CSV table of N, CA and C and ligand atoms in Angstrom, one decimal:
chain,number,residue,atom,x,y,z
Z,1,UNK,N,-24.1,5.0,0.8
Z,1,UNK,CA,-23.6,4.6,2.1
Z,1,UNK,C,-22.2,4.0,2.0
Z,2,UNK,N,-21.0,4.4,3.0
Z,2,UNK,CA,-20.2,3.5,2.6
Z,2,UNK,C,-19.9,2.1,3.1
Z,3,UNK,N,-19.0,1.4,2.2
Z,3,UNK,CA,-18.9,0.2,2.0
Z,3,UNK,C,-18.5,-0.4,3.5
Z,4,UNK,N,-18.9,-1.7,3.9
Z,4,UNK,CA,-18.1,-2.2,5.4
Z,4,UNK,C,-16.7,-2.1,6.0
Z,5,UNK,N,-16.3,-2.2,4.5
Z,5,UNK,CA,-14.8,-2.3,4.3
Z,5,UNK,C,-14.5,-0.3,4.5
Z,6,UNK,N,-15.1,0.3,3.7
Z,6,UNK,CA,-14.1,2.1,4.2
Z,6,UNK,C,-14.9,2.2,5.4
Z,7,UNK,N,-15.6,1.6,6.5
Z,7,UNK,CA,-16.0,2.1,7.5
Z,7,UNK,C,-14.7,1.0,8.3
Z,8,UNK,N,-14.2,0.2,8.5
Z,8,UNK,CA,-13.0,-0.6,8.7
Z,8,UNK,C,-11.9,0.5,8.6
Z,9,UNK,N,-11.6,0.8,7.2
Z,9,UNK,CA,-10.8,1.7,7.4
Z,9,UNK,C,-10.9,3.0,7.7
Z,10,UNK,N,-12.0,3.9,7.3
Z,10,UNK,CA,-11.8,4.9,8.8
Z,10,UNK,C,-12.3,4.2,10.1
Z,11,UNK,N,-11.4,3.2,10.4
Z,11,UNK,CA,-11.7,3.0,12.1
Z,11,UNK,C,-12.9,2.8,13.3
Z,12,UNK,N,-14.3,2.6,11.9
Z,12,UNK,CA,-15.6,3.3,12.8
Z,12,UNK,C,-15.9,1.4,13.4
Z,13,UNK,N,-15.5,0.8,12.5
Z,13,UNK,CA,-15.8,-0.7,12.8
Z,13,UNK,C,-14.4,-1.6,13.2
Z,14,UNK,N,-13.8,-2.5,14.0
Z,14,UNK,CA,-12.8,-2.4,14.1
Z,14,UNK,C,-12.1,-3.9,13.6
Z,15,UNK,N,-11.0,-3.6,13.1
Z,15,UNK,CA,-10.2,-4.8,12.8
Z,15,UNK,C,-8.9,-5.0,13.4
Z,16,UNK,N,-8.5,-6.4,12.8
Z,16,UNK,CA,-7.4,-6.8,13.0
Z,16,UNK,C,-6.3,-6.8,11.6
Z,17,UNK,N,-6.1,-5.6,12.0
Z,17,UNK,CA,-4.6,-4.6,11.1
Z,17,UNK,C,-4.0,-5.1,10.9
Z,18,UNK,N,-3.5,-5.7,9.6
Z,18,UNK,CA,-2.1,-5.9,8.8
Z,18,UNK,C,-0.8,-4.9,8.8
Z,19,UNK,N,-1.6,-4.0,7.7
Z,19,UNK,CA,-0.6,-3.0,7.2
Z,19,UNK,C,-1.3,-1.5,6.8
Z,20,UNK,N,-0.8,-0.7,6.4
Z,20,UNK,CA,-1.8,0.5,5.7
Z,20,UNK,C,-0.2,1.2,5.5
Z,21,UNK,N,-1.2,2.0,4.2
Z,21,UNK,CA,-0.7,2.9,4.1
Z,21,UNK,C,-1.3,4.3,3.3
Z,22,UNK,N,-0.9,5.1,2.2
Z,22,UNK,CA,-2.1,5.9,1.5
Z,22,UNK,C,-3.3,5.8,1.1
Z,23,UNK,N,-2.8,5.0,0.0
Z,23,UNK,CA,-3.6,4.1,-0.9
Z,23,UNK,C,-4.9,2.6,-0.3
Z,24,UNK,N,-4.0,2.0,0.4
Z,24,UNK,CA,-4.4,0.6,0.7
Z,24,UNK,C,-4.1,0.2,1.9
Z,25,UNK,N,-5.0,-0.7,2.5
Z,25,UNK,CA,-5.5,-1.6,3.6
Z,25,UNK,C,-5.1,-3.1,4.0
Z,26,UNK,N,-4.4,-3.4,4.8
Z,26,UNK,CA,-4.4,-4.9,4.7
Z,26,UNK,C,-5.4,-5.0,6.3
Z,27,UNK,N,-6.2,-6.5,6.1
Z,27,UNK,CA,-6.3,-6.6,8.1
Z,27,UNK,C,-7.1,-8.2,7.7
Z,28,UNK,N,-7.2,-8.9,8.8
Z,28,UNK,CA,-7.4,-10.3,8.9
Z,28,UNK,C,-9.2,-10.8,8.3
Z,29,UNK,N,-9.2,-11.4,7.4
Z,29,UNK,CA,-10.0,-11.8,7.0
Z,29,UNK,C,-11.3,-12.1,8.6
Z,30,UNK,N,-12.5,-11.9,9.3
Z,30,UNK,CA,-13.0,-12.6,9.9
Z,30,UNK,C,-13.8,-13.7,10.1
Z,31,UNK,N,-13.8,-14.6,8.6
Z,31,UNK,CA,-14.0,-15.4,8.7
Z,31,UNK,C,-13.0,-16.4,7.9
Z,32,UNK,N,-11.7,-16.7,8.2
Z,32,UNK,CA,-10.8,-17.2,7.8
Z,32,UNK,C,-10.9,-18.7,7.0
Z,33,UNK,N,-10.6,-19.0,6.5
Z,33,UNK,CA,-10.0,-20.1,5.5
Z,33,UNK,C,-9.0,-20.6,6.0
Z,34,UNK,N,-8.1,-20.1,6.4
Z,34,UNK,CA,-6.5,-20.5,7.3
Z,34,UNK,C,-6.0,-19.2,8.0
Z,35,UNK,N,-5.6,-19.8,9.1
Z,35,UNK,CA,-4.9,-18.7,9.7
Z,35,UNK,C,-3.8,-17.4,9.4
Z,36,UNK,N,-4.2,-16.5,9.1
Z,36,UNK,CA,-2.9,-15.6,7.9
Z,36,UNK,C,-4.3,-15.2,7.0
Z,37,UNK,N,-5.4,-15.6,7.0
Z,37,UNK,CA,-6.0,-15.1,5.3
Z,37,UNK,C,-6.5,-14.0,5.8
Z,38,UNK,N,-6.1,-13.5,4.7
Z,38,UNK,CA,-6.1,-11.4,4.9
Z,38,UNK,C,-6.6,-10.6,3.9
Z,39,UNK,N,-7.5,-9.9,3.7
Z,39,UNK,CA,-7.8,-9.2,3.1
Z,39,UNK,C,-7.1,-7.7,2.6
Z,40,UNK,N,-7.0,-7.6,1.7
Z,40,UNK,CA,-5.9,-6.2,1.0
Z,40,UNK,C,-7.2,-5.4,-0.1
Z,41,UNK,N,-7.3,-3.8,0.4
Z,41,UNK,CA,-8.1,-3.2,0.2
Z,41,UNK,C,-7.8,-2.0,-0.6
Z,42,UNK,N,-8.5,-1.2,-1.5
Z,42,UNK,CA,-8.0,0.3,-1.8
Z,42,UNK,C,-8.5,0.8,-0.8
Z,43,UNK,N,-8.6,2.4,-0.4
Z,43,UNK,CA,-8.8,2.8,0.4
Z,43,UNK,C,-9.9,3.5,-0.4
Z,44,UNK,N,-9.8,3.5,-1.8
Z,44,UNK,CA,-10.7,4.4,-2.6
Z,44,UNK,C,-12.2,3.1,-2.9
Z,45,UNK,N,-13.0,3.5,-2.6
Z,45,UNK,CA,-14.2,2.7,-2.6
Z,45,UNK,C,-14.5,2.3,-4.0
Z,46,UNK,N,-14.5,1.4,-4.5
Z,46,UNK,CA,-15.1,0.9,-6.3
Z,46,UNK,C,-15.2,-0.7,-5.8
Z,47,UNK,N,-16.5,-0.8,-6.3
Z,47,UNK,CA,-17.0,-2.6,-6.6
Z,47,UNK,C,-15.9,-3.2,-6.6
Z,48,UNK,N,-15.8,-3.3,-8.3
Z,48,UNK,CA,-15.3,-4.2,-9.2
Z,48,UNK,C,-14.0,-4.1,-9.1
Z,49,UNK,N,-12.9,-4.8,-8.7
Z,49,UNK,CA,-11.5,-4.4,-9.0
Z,49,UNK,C,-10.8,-3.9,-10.6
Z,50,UNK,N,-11.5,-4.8,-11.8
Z,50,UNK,CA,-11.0,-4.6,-12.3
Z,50,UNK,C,-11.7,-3.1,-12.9
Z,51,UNK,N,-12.2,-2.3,-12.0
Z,51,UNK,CA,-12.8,-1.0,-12.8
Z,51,UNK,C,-12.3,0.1,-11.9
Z,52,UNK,N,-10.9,-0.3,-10.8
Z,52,UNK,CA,-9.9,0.4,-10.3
Z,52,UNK,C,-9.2,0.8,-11.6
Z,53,UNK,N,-8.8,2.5,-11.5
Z,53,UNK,CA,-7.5,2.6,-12.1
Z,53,UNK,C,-6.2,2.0,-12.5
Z,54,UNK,N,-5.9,1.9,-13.7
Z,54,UNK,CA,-4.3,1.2,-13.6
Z,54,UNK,C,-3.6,1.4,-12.6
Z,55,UNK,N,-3.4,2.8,-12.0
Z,55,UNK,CA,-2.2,2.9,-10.8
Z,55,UNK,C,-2.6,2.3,-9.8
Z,56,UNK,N,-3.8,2.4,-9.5
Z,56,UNK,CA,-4.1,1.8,-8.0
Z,56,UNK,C,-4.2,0.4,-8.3
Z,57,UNK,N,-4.6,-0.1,-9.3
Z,57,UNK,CA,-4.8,-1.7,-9.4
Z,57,UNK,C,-3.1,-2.3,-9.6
Z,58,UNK,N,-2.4,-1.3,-10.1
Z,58,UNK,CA,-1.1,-2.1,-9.9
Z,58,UNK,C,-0.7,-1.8,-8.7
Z,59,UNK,N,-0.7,-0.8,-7.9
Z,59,UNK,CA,0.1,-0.8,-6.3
Z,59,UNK,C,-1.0,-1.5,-5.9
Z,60,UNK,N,-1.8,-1.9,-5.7
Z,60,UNK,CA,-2.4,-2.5,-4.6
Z,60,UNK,C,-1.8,-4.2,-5.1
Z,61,UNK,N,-1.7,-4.6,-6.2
Z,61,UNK,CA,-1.0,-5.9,-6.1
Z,61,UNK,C,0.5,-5.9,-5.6
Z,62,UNK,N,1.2,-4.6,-5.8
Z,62,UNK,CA,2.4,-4.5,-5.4
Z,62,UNK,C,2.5,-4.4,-3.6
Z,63,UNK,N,1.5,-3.4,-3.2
Z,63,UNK,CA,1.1,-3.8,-1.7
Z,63,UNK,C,1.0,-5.4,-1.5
Z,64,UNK,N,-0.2,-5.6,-1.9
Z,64,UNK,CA,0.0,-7.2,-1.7
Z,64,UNK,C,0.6,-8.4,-1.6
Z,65,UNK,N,1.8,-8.0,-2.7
Z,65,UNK,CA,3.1,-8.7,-2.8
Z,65,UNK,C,3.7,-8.7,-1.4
Z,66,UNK,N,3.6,-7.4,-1.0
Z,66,UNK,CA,4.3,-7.7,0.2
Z,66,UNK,C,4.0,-8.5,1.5
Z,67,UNK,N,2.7,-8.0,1.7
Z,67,UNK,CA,1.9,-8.9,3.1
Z,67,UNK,C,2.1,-10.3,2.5
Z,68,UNK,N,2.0,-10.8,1.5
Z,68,UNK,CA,1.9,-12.4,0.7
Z,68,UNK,C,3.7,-12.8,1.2
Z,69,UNK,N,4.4,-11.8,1.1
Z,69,UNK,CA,5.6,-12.7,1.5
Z,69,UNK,C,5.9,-12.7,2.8
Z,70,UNK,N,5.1,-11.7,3.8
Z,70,UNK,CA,5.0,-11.6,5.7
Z,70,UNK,C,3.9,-13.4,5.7
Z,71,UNK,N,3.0,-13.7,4.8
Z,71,UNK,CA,2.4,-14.6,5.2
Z,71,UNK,C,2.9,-15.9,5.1
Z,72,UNK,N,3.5,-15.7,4.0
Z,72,UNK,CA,4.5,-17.2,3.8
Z,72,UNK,C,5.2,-17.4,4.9
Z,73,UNK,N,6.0,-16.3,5.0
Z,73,UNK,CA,7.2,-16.3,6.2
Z,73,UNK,C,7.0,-16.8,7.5
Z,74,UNK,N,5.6,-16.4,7.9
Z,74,UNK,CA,5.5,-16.8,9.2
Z,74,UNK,C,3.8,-18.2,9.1
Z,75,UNK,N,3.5,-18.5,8.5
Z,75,UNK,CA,2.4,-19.8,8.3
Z,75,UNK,C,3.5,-21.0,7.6
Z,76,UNK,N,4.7,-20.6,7.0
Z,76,UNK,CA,5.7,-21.3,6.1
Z,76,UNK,C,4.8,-22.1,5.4
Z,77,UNK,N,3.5,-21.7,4.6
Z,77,UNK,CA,2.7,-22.4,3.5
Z,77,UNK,C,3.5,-22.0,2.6
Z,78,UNK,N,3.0,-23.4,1.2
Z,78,UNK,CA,3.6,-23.5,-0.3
Z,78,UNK,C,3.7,-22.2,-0.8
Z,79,UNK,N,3.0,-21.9,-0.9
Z,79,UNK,CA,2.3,-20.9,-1.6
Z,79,UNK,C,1.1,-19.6,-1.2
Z,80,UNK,N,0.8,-18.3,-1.4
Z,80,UNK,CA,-0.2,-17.7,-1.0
Z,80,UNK,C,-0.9,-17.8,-2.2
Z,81,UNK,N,-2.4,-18.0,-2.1
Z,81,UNK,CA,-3.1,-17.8,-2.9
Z,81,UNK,C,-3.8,-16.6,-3.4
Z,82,UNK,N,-3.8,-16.0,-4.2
Z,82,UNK,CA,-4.3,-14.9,-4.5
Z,82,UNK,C,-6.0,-15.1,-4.9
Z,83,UNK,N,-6.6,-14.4,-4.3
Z,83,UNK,CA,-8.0,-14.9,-4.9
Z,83,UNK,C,-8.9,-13.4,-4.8
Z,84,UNK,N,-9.8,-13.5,-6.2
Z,84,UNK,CA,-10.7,-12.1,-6.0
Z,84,UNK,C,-12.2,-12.8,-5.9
Z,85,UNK,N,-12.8,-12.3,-5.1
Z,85,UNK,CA,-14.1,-12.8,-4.8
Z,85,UNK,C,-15.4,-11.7,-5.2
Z,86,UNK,N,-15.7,-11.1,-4.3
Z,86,UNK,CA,-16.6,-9.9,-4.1
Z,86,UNK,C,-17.7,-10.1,-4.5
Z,87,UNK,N,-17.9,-11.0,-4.4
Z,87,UNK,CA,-19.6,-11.5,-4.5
Z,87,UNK,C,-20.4,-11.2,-2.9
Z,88,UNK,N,-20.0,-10.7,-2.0
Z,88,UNK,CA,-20.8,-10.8,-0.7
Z,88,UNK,C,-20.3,-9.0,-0.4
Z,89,UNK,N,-19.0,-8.4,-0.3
Z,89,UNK,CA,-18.7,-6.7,0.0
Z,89,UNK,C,-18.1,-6.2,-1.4
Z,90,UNK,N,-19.4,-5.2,-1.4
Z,90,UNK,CA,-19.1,-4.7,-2.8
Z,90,UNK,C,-17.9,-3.2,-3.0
Z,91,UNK,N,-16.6,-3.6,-2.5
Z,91,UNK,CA,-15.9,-3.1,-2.6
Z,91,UNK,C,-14.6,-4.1,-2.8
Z,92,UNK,N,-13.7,-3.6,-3.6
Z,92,UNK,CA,-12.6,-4.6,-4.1
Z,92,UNK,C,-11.9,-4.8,-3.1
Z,93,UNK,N,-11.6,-6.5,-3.1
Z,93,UNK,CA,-10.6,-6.6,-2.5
Z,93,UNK,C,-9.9,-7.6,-3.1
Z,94,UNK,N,-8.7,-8.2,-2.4
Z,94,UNK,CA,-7.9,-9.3,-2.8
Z,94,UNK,C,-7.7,-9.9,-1.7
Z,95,UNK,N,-7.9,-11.3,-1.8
Z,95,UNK,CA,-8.1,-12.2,-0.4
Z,95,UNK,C,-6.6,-12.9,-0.9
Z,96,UNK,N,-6.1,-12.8,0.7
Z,96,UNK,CA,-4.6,-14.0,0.4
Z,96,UNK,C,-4.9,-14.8,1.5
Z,97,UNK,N,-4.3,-16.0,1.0
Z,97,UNK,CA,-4.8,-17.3,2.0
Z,97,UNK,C,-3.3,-18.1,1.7
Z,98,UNK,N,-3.1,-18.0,2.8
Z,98,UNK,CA,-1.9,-19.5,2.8
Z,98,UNK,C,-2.0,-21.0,2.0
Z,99,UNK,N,-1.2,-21.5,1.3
Z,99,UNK,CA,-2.0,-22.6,1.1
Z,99,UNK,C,-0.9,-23.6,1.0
Z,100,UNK,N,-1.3,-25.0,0.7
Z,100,UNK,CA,-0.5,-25.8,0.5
Z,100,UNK,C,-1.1,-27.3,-0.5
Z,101,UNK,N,-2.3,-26.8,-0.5
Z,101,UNK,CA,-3.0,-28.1,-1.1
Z,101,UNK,C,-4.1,-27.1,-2.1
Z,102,UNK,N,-5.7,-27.6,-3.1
Z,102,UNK,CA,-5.8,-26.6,-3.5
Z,102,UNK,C,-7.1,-26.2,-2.7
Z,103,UNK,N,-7.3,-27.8,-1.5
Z,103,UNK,CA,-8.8,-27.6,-0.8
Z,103,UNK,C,-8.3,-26.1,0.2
Z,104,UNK,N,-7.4,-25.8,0.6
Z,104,UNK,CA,-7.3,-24.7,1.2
Z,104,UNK,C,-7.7,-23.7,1.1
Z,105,UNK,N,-8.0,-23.4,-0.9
Z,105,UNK,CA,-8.8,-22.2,-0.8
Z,105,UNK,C,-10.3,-22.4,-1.2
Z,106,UNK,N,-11.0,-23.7,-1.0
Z,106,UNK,CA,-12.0,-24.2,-1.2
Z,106,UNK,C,-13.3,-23.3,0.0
Z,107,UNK,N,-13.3,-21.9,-1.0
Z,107,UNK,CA,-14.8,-20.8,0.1
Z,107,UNK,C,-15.9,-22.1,0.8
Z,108,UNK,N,-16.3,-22.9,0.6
Z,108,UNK,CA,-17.3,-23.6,1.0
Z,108,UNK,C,-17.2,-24.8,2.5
Z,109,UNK,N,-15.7,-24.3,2.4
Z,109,UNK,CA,-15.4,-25.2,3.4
Z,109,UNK,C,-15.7,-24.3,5.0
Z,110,UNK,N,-15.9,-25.0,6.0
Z,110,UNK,CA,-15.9,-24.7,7.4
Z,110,UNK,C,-15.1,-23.5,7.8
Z,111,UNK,N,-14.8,-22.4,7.6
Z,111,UNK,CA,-14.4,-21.2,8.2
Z,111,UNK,C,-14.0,-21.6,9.5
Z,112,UNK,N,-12.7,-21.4,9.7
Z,112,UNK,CA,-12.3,-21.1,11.2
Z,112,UNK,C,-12.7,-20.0,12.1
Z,113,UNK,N,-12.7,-21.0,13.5
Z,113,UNK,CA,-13.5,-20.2,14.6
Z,113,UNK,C,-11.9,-19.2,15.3
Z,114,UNK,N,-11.6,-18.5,15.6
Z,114,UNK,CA,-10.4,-18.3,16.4
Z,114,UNK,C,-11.1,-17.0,17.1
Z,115,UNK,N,-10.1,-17.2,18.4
Z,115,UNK,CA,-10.6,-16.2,19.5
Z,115,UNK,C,-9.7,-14.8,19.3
Z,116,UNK,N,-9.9,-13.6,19.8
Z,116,UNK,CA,-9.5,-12.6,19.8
Z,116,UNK,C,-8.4,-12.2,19.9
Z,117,UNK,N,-7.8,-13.4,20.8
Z,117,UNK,CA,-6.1,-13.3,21.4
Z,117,UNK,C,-5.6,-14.0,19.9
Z,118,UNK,N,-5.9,-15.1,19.4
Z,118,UNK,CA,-5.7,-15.5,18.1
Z,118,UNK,C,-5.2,-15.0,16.8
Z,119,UNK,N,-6.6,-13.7,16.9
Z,119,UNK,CA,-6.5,-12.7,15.6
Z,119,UNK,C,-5.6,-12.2,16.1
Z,120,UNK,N,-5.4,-11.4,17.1
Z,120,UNK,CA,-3.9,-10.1,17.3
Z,120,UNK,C,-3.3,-10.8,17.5
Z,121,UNK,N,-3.1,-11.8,17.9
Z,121,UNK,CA,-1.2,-12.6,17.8
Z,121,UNK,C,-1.4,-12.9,16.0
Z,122,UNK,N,-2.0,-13.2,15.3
Z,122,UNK,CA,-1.4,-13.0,13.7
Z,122,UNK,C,-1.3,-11.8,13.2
Z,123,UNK,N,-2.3,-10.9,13.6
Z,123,UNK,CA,-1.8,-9.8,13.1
Z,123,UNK,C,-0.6,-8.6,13.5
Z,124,UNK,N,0.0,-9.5,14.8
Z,124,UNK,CA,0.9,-8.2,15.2
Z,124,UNK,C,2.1,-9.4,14.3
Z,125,UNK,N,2.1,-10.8,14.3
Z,125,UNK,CA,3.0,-11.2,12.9
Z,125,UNK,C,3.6,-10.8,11.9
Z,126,UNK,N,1.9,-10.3,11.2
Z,126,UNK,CA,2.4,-10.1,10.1
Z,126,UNK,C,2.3,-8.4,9.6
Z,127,UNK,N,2.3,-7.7,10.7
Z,127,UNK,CA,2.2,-6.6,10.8
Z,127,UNK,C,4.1,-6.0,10.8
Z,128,UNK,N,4.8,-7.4,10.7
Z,128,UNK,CA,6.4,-6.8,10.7
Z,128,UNK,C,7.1,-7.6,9.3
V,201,5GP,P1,-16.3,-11.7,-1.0
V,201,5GP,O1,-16.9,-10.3,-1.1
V,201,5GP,O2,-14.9,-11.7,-1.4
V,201,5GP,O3,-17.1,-12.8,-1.6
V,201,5GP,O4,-16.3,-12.0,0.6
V,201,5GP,C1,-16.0,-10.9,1.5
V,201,5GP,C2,-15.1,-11.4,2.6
V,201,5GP,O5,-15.0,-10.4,3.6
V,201,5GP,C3,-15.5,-12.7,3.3
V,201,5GP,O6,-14.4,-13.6,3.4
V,201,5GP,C4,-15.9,-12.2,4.7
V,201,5GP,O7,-15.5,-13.1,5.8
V,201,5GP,C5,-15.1,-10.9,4.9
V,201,5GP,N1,-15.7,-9.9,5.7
V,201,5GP,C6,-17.0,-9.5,5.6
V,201,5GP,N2,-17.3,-8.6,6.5
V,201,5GP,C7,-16.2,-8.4,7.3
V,201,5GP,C8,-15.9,-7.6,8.4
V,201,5GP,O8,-16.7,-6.8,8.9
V,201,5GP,N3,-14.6,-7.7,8.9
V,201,5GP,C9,-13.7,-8.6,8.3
V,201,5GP,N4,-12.5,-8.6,8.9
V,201,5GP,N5,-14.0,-9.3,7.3
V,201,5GP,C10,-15.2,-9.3,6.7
């Protein structure tokens, strides 16, 4: 069956869209850490990231380079954090989260609630 995430990206479940393109996916984490934390996806379905192909595992960090510098730009946090998780959707991804301290990317903390107008005013953000 496929993963939550390629039903996101073919469109069957819906998100709040970053970026796309061939290869890869960006769109708004739904249970946030900080406002901006986004999720960057292959479009090719595999667990494990690191059992992605070299080419795709290097452009998808090269994709992600980019959304990570739309996120700075507009949250003006220190730093984006890069974080790989995948313990809950077994399809790779790369979580980027704004950060400025290191509790920001502390998973256990309280998830942000935001409303719908919320998500699309960040994502049409960082969608430029
Ligand atoms: P991980 O697999 O890295 O441990 O966690 C998966 C992440 O995907 C979590 O941060 C969770 O909030 C997010 N997530 C899970 N299901 C959905 C979904 O249907 N839509 C969105 N936008 N995010 C999801």
């Amino acid at each position: 069956m496929a993963s939550i995430f390629s039903r996101i990206i073919a469109g069957e479940i819906p998100s709040y869209k970053v970026a796309e393109d061939d290869r890869f996916y960006a769109f708004l984490d739904i249970n946030p850490l900080a406002k901006g934390h986004t999720l960057v996806v292959p479009k090719k379905e595999v667990d494990y990231l690191y059992d992605l192909d070299d080419e795709t595992l290097a452009g998808m960090i090269l994709f992600a380079k980019k959304i990570a510098a739309r996120i700075r730009r507009e949250t003006g946090c220190k730093k984006v954090a890069t974080v790989v998780l995948g313990l809950e959707v077994p399809h790779a991804h790369i979580h980027l989260i704004p950060m400025n301290d290191e509790n920001d990317v502390d998973f256990h903390k309280e998830k942000l609630s935001l409303t719908p107008e919320e998500f699309n005013e960040i994502a049409e953000k960082l969608s430029r």
